[in-house]
Amino acid sequence: MVVRTDFAEKYPEVVVAYVKAIIEADAWVRKDPQGAAEKIAGWTGIDKEVVYMFLGPSGIMTVDPTIKAELVRDAGEDAKVLQRLDRMKEFDIGKWVNDSYVRKAFAETGLDYDKQAKSFDNYEVAGTDEFCRKPIAEPRKAGEIWVAGERISAYASAACTLAAYGDLKRKGKKINVTYLFDSARGIKLFADQAFFAVSGEGDKAAIEPFLLKKDAEAAAKKSGGKVVGFPEAVKAVGGA
């Protein structure tokens, strides 16, 4: 959040109230990420599937308003790069950082600012995989399927997700999107845009999704498998 110094000093209660609203929004998104994605899509015009990928469980971003020391340092390094490129003049990132308003908002809502400021933890994909009938033990190896008009379902692994996708398609279900996680970086992906390192077939198929083809190629070489696209990966687990 960026606010003018003169405005913040004149209306500190407005700034604190705004931060409280962000805290409430974070709680709202975590409580009902699918509903939040649909609402945000209506307000902004951004596809709901994209909103969910960023703000849903194990998503790429959070609504955490704390000012983290690591991010401040990163911003300072970014500034140095821009200075070397003559894109900006001298810039002291420290003068721009003021967490007093955020701290006050946290104190007034009974939350521990220092604890949250030190944490990069996000809420994760969780629950039970009803297709493979087992708990989701490793969120960043799990998957999710958003069937049109239904609640998003979570799956314990990439293989289970792809097999469930094939089963849903055979039943005539319209699928909005399927999510998996990059095996190298742990970031959420659109499954139909991923590259897959596949070894074995059917129940014994090992499936590793990747954002980058070169990562999939490296994994396939290591496992003795091959690199395929989404349709072929679905076939590999008998989901065709």
XYZ file of N, CA, C and O in Angstrom, residues 38-156:
476
model
N -14.802 -15.570 -7.727
C -15.947 -15.232 -8.582
C -16.367 -13.781 -8.387
O -16.688 -13.075 -9.357
N -16.368 -13.314 -7.149
C -16.716 -11.916 -6.863
C -15.693 -10.953 -7.472
O -16.043 -9.957 -8.107
N -14.413 -11.246 -7.240
C -13.350 -10.372 -7.733
C -13.372 -10.317 -9.261
O -13.148 -9.266 -9.868
N -13.662 -11.445 -9.884
C -13.756 -11.481 -11.347
C -14.862 -10.541 -11.828
O -14.689 -9.820 -12.822
N -15.992 -10.546 -11.128
C -17.092 -9.653 -11.493
C -16.754 -8.190 -11.318
O -17.170 -7.339 -12.106
N -15.969 -7.883 -10.294
C -15.602 -6.492 -10.025
C -14.513 -5.976 -10.957
O -14.482 -4.800 -11.283
N -13.600 -6.861 -11.355
C -12.399 -6.408 -12.070
C -12.365 -6.786 -13.545
O -11.623 -6.192 -14.320
N -13.123 -7.809 -13.936
C -13.052 -8.291 -15.307
C -11.959 -9.323 -15.523
O -11.806 -9.851 -16.628
N -11.181 -9.624 -14.474
C -10.153 -10.666 -14.567
C -10.838 -12.032 -14.473
O -11.747 -12.220 -13.667
N -10.421 -12.973 -15.295
C -11.022 -14.306 -15.265
C -10.947 -14.899 -13.858
O -9.901 -14.837 -13.206
N -12.042 -15.489 -13.430
C -12.094 -16.053 -12.071
C -11.044 -17.139 -11.870
O -10.503 -17.297 -10.773
N -10.733 -17.877 -12.936
C -9.729 -18.929 -12.835
C -8.340 -18.354 -12.564
O -7.521 -18.969 -11.880
N -8.071 -17.177 -13.116
C -6.791 -16.504 -12.879
C -6.745 -15.962 -11.449
O -5.731 -16.102 -10.749
N -7.839 -15.354 -11.006
C -7.897 -14.840 -9.632
C -7.636 -15.968 -8.642
O -6.853 -15.820 -7.701
N -8.277 -17.111 -8.870
C -8.116 -18.246 -7.950
C -6.685 -18.765 -7.967
O -6.140 -19.143 -6.918
N -6.060 -18.791 -9.139
C -4.682 -19.274 -9.211
C -3.755 -18.403 -8.366
O -2.838 -18.890 -7.729
N -4.023 -17.088 -8.342
C -3.171 -16.172 -7.583
C -3.532 -16.140 -6.102
O -2.637 -16.118 -5.252
N -4.814 -16.128 -5.767
C -5.229 -15.893 -4.386
C -5.824 -17.114 -3.690
O -6.074 -17.067 -2.485
N -6.041 -18.199 -4.420
C -6.590 -19.407 -3.815
C -5.548 -20.133 -2.983
O -4.402 -19.687 -2.856
N -5.912 -21.284 -2.389
C -4.964 -22.042 -1.561
C -3.727 -22.442 -2.350
O -3.821 -22.854 -3.503
N -2.563 -22.292 -1.714
C -1.266 -22.537 -2.354
C -1.064 -21.653 -3.577
O -0.351 -22.025 -4.509
N -1.680 -20.486 -3.567
C -1.615 -19.584 -4.715
C -0.303 -18.833 -4.826
O 0.571 -18.920 -3.957
N -0.192 -18.077 -5.899
C 1.040 -17.365 -6.198
C 1.200 -16.118 -5.330
O 2.314 -15.682 -5.034
N 0.084 -15.523 -4.904
C 0.138 -14.297 -4.110
C -0.713 -14.435 -2.854
O -1.474 -15.390 -2.707
N -0.581 -13.458 -1.955
C -1.432 -13.397 -0.772
C -1.942 -11.962 -0.607
O -1.503 -11.053 -1.304
N -2.860 -11.784 0.331
C -3.360 -10.447 0.662
C -2.757 -9.998 1.988
O -3.251 -9.095 2.649
N -1.681 -10.640 2.398
C -0.980 -10.316 3.646
C -0.430 -8.881 3.573
O 0.408 -8.578 2.733
N -0.878 -7.974 4.470
C -0.443 -6.575 4.387
C 0.843 -6.255 5.149
O 1.294 -5.108 5.146
N 1.447 -7.240 5.819
C 2.656 -6.934 6.586
C 3.810 -6.574 5.659
O 3.917 -7.075 4.543
N 4.676 -5.692 6.141
C 5.842 -5.252 5.369
C 7.025 -6.104 5.813
O 7.540 -5.950 6.914
N 7.442 -6.997 4.948
C 8.464 -7.974 5.308
C 9.854 -7.465 4.952
O 10.076 -6.910 3.871
N 10.811 -7.687 5.862
C 12.174 -7.184 5.678
C 12.795 -7.693 4.383
O 13.505 -6.962 3.689
N 12.515 -8.947 4.036
C 13.080 -9.528 2.820
C 12.600 -8.796 1.577
O 13.363 -8.570 0.628
N 11.329 -8.416 1.588
C 10.776 -7.722 0.422
C 11.305 -6.294 0.326
O 11.493 -5.759 -0.776
N 11.552 -5.685 1.464
C 12.135 -4.338 1.470
C 13.547 -4.388 0.883
O 13.938 -3.551 0.072
N 14.315 -5.403 1.309
C 15.669 -5.566 0.757
C 15.628 -5.812 -0.746
O 16.429 -5.262 -1.509
N 14.683 -6.632 -1.188
C 14.557 -6.905 -2.620
C 14.225 -5.631 -3.394
O 14.758 -5.404 -4.494
N 13.346 -4.810 -2.835
C 12.998 -3.547 -3.495
C 14.220 -2.646 -3.612
O 14.413 -1.948 -4.612
N 15.066 -2.663 -2.567
C 16.289 -1.870 -2.611
C 17.229 -2.341 -3.704
O 17.866 -1.517 -4.390
N 17.320 -3.662 -3.906
C 18.163 -4.201 -4.983
C 17.594 -3.841 -6.347
O 18.337 -3.537 -7.287
N 16.263 -3.866 -6.460
C 15.622 -3.465 -7.722
C 15.952 -2.015 -8.054
O 16.219 -1.662 -9.216
N 15.936 -1.174 -7.020
C 16.247 0.235 -7.224
C 17.679 0.419 -7.732
O 17.948 1.246 -8.615
N 18.604 -0.369 -7.186
C 20.006 -0.277 -7.625
C 20.144 -0.630 -9.103
O 20.918 0.001 -9.832
N 19.405 -1.644 -9.531
C 19.445 -2.042 -10.942
C 18.949 -0.897 -11.824
O 19.562 -0.559 -12.851
N 17.855 -0.283 -11.428
C 17.302 0.832 -12.210
C 18.240 2.027 -12.219
O 18.337 2.754 -13.221
N 18.947 2.228 -11.130
C 19.923 3.323 -11.077
C 21.084 3.068 -12.029
O 21.531 3.974 -12.736
N 21.547 1.814 -12.064
C 22.646 1.485 -12.976
C 22.227 1.635 -14.434
O 23.054 1.908 -15.304
N 20.954 1.482 -14.696
C 20.434 1.641 -16.055
C 20.031 3.081 -16.356
O 19.470 3.358 -17.418
N 20.303 3.985 -15.394
C 19.926 5.397 -15.524
C 18.422 5.582 -15.713
O 17.974 6.507 -16.395
N 17.659 4.702 -15.087
C 16.200 4.816 -15.156
C 15.615 5.546 -13.951
O 14.440 5.875 -13.944
N 16.445 5.752 -12.923
C 15.983 6.508 -11.766
C 17.191 7.103 -11.048
O 18.331 6.659 -11.226
N 16.923 8.140 -10.254
C 17.978 8.815 -9.509
C 18.189 8.096 -8.170
O 17.675 7.017 -7.941
N 18.963 8.729 -7.296
C 19.198 8.129 -5.977
C 17.864 7.874 -5.282
O 16.959 8.703 -5.322
N 17.776 6.714 -4.648
C 16.514 6.324 -4.030
C 16.790 5.584 -2.730
O 17.467 4.546 -2.739
N 16.298 6.095 -1.636
C 16.468 5.480 -0.319
C 15.180 4.757 0.038
O 14.194 5.377 0.455
N 15.181 3.442 -0.122
C 13.965 2.669 0.119
C 13.510 2.789 1.565
O 12.305 2.774 1.856
N 14.466 2.967 2.477
C 14.120 3.061 3.886
C 13.192 4.221 4.209
O 12.337 4.128 5.093
N 13.353 5.315 3.490
C 12.506 6.493 3.732
C 11.064 6.273 3.279
O 10.167 7.009 3.677
N 10.875 5.288 2.428
C 9.535 5.008 1.920
C 8.781 4.016 2.789
O 7.565 3.881 2.666
N 9.487 3.315 3.651
C 8.862 2.241 4.438
C 8.437 2.758 5.803
O 9.250 3.285 6.567
N 7.176 2.602 6.120
C 6.624 3.009 7.407
C 5.532 2.012 7.768
O 4.447 2.044 7.193
N 5.848 1.111 8.701
C 4.862 0.091 9.045
C 4.014 0.452 10.258
O 3.258 -0.374 10.762
N 4.119 1.701 10.713
C 3.405 2.072 11.943
C 1.889 1.962 11.783
O 1.187 1.559 12.716
N 1.374 2.298 10.612
C -0.080 2.236 10.388
C -0.550 0.784 10.329
O -1.621 0.450 10.834
N 0.268 -0.069 9.714
C -0.085 -1.487 9.636
C -0.009 -2.109 11.032
O -0.870 -2.900 11.424
N 1.020 -1.732 11.789
C 1.148 -2.241 13.158
C -0.067 -1.847 14.004
O -0.583 -2.656 14.785
N -0.502 -0.615 13.845
C -1.650 -0.139 14.627
C -2.912 -0.915 14.252
O -3.690 -1.322 15.119
N -3.086 -1.166 12.962
C -4.250 -1.934 12.511
C -4.220 -3.341 13.082
O -5.251 -3.872 13.524
N -3.041 -3.958 13.104
C -2.905 -5.301 13.662
C -3.192 -5.286 15.160
O -3.883 -6.174 15.673
N -2.658 -4.293 15.855
C -2.875 -4.208 17.305
C -4.359 -4.054 17.620
O -4.877 -4.682 18.558
N -5.051 -3.233 16.837
C -6.470 -2.981 17.095
C -7.352 -4.176 16.746
O -8.499 -4.241 17.189
N -6.838 -5.087 15.927
C -7.598 -6.295 15.597
C -7.110 -7.516 16.373
O -7.563 -8.631 16.143
N -6.155 -7.292 17.304
C -5.684 -8.373 18.163
C -4.773 -9.377 17.493
O -4.647 -10.516 17.952
N -4.102 -8.972 16.408
C -3.207 -9.867 15.674
C -1.745 -9.547 15.973
O -1.410 -8.428 16.349
N -0.884 -10.546 15.814
C 0.541 -10.414 16.099
C 1.282 -10.000 14.829
O 1.568 -10.829 13.961
N 1.593 -8.713 14.718
C 2.240 -8.202 13.511
C 3.628 -8.812 13.316
O 3.969 -9.263 12.205
N 4.451 -8.808 14.356
C 5.829 -9.285 14.220
C 5.885 -10.743 13.777
O 6.724 -11.115 12.943
N 4.993 -11.556 14.291
C 4.962 -12.973 13.912
C 4.609 -13.130 12.442
O 5.257 -13.887 11.698
N 3.591 -12.400 12.001
C 3.162 -12.534 10.607
C 4.172 -11.908 9.644
O 4.360 -12.396 8.530
N 4.843 -10.845 10.083
C 5.819 -10.184 9.219
C 7.021 -11.080 8.936
O 7.695 -10.919 7.917
N 7.280 -12.026 9.819
C 8.409 -12.938 9.637
C 8.039 -14.182 8.836
O 8.897 -14.998 8.513
N 6.764 -14.332 8.532
C 6.303 -15.555 7.896
C 5.917 -15.341 6.438
O 5.289 -14.337 6.094
N 6.303 -16.294 5.593
C 5.863 -16.305 4.202
C 4.884 -17.458 3.956
O 4.577 -17.788 2.814
N 4.402 -18.048 5.044
C 3.472 -19.167 4.909
C 2.175 -18.708 4.263
O 1.662 -17.624 4.542
N 1.646 -19.553 3.409
C 0.357 -19.300 2.783
C -0.594 -20.412 3.213
O -0.160 -21.430 3.757
N -1.869 -20.226 3.022
C -2.776 -21.340 3.284
C -2.710 -22.285 2.090
O -2.493 -21.876 0.962
N -2.825 -23.586 2.357
C -2.499 -24.585 1.358
C -3.712 -25.434 0.956
O -4.725 -25.495 1.666
N -3.577 -26.072 -0.197
C -4.566 -27.060 -0.625
C -4.635 -28.148 0.444
O -3.597 -28.641 0.910
N -5.829 -28.507 0.845
C -5.985 -29.473 1.938
C -7.252 -30.290 1.730
O -8.038 -30.039 0.818
N -7.429 -31.297 2.595
C -8.639 -32.101 2.553
C -8.364 -33.526 2.133
O -7.242 -34.028 2.236
N -9.397 -34.178 1.619
C -9.316 -35.572 1.198
C -9.605 -35.685 -0.292
O -10.540 -35.066 -0.797
N -8.791 -36.450 -0.969
C -8.979 -36.740 -2.385
C -10.063 -37.817 -2.486
O -9.829 -38.980 -2.161
N -11.254 -37.426 -2.947
C -12.368 -38.368 -3.012
C -12.239 -39.323 -4.199
O -12.895 -40.368 -4.225
N -11.405 -38.996 -5.166
C -11.228 -39.865 -6.327
C -10.241 -40.985 -6.012
O -10.529 -42.164 -6.220
N -9.076 -40.623 -5.504
C -8.072 -41.630 -5.135
C -8.255 -42.138 -3.711
O -7.540 -43.038 -3.262
N -9.185 -41.514 -2.995
C -9.543 -41.929 -1.638
C -8.351 -41.934 -0.684
O -8.014 -42.951 -0.060
N -7.701 -40.780 -0.607
C -6.611 -40.625 0.361
C -6.446 -39.153 0.705
O -6.840 -38.269 -0.067
N -5.873 -38.860 1.872
C -5.709 -37.469 2.288
C -4.656 -36.756 1.443
O -3.756 -37.388 0.882
N -4.778 -35.452 1.370
C -3.797 -34.635 0.650
C -2.674 -34.319 1.619
O -2.793 -33.448 2.484
N -1.567 -35.051 1.497
C -0.456 -34.938 2.447
C 0.584 -33.922 2.016
O 1.260 -33.324 2.857
N 0.735 -33.702 0.704
C 1.739 -32.775 0.178
C 1.052 -31.770 -0.748
O 0.874 -32.043 -1.944
N 0.650 -30.611 -0.210
C -0.127 -29.645 -0.987
C 0.514 -29.234 -2.306
O -0.188 -29.068 -3.312
N 1.846 -29.074 -2.331
C 2.502 -28.609 -3.547
C 2.749 -29.727 -4.561
O 3.396 -29.513 -5.580
N 2.223 -30.907 -4.268
C 2.226 -31.991 -5.249
C 0.797 -32.397 -5.602
O 0.571 -33.385 -6.294
N -0.150 -31.610 -5.114
C -1.563 -31.909 -5.297
C -2.084 -31.290 -6.594
O -1.317 -30.842 -7.446
N -3.387 -31.271 -6.725
C -4.023 -30.645 -7.880
C -5.451 -30.279 -7.548
O -6.000 -30.724 -6.527
N -6.054 -29.460 -8.397
C -7.444 -29.059 -8.202
C -8.152 -29.013 -9.551
O -7.534 -28.692 -10.570
N -9.446 -29.310 -9.534
C -10.264 -29.230 -10.745
C -11.498 -28.398 -10.436
O -12.197 -28.643 -9.458
N -11.753 -27.426 -11.306
C -12.914 -26.553 -11.163
C -13.922 -26.955 -12.232
O -13.779 -26.624 -13.409
N -14.950 -27.686 -11.817
C -16.032 -28.077 -12.720
C -17.068 -26.964 -12.729
O -17.435 -26.430 -11.672
N -17.515 -26.586 -13.900
C -18.482 -25.493 -14.034
C -19.722 -25.760 -13.186
O -20.310 -26.839 -13.240
N -20.072 -24.765 -12.370
C -21.260 -24.873 -11.542
C -21.106 -25.704 -10.290
O -22.080 -25.934 -9.570
N -19.893 -26.176 -10.009
C -19.658 -27.005 -8.828
C -18.511 -26.437 -7.992
O -17.807 -25.523 -8.422
N -18.336 -26.994 -6.807
C -17.230 -26.587 -5.950
C -15.927 -27.172 -6.478
O -15.911 -28.250 -7.079
N -14.837 -26.464 -6.281
C -13.530 -26.941 -6.702
C -13.149 -28.159 -5.866
O -13.291 -28.159 -4.647
N -12.663 -29.198 -6.543
C -12.242 -30.427 -5.861
C -10.726 -30.520 -5.864
O -10.074 -30.168 -6.848
N -10.176 -31.025 -4.766
C -8.727 -31.168 -4.630
C -8.335 -32.639 -4.716
O -9.108 -33.529 -4.319
N -7.110 -32.882 -5.207
C -6.615 -34.240 -5.414
C -5.207 -34.361 -4.854
O -4.458 -33.390 -4.803
N -4.840 -35.573 -4.468
C -3.615 -35.785 -3.705
C -2.345 -35.677 -4.528
O -1.273 -35.437 -3.973
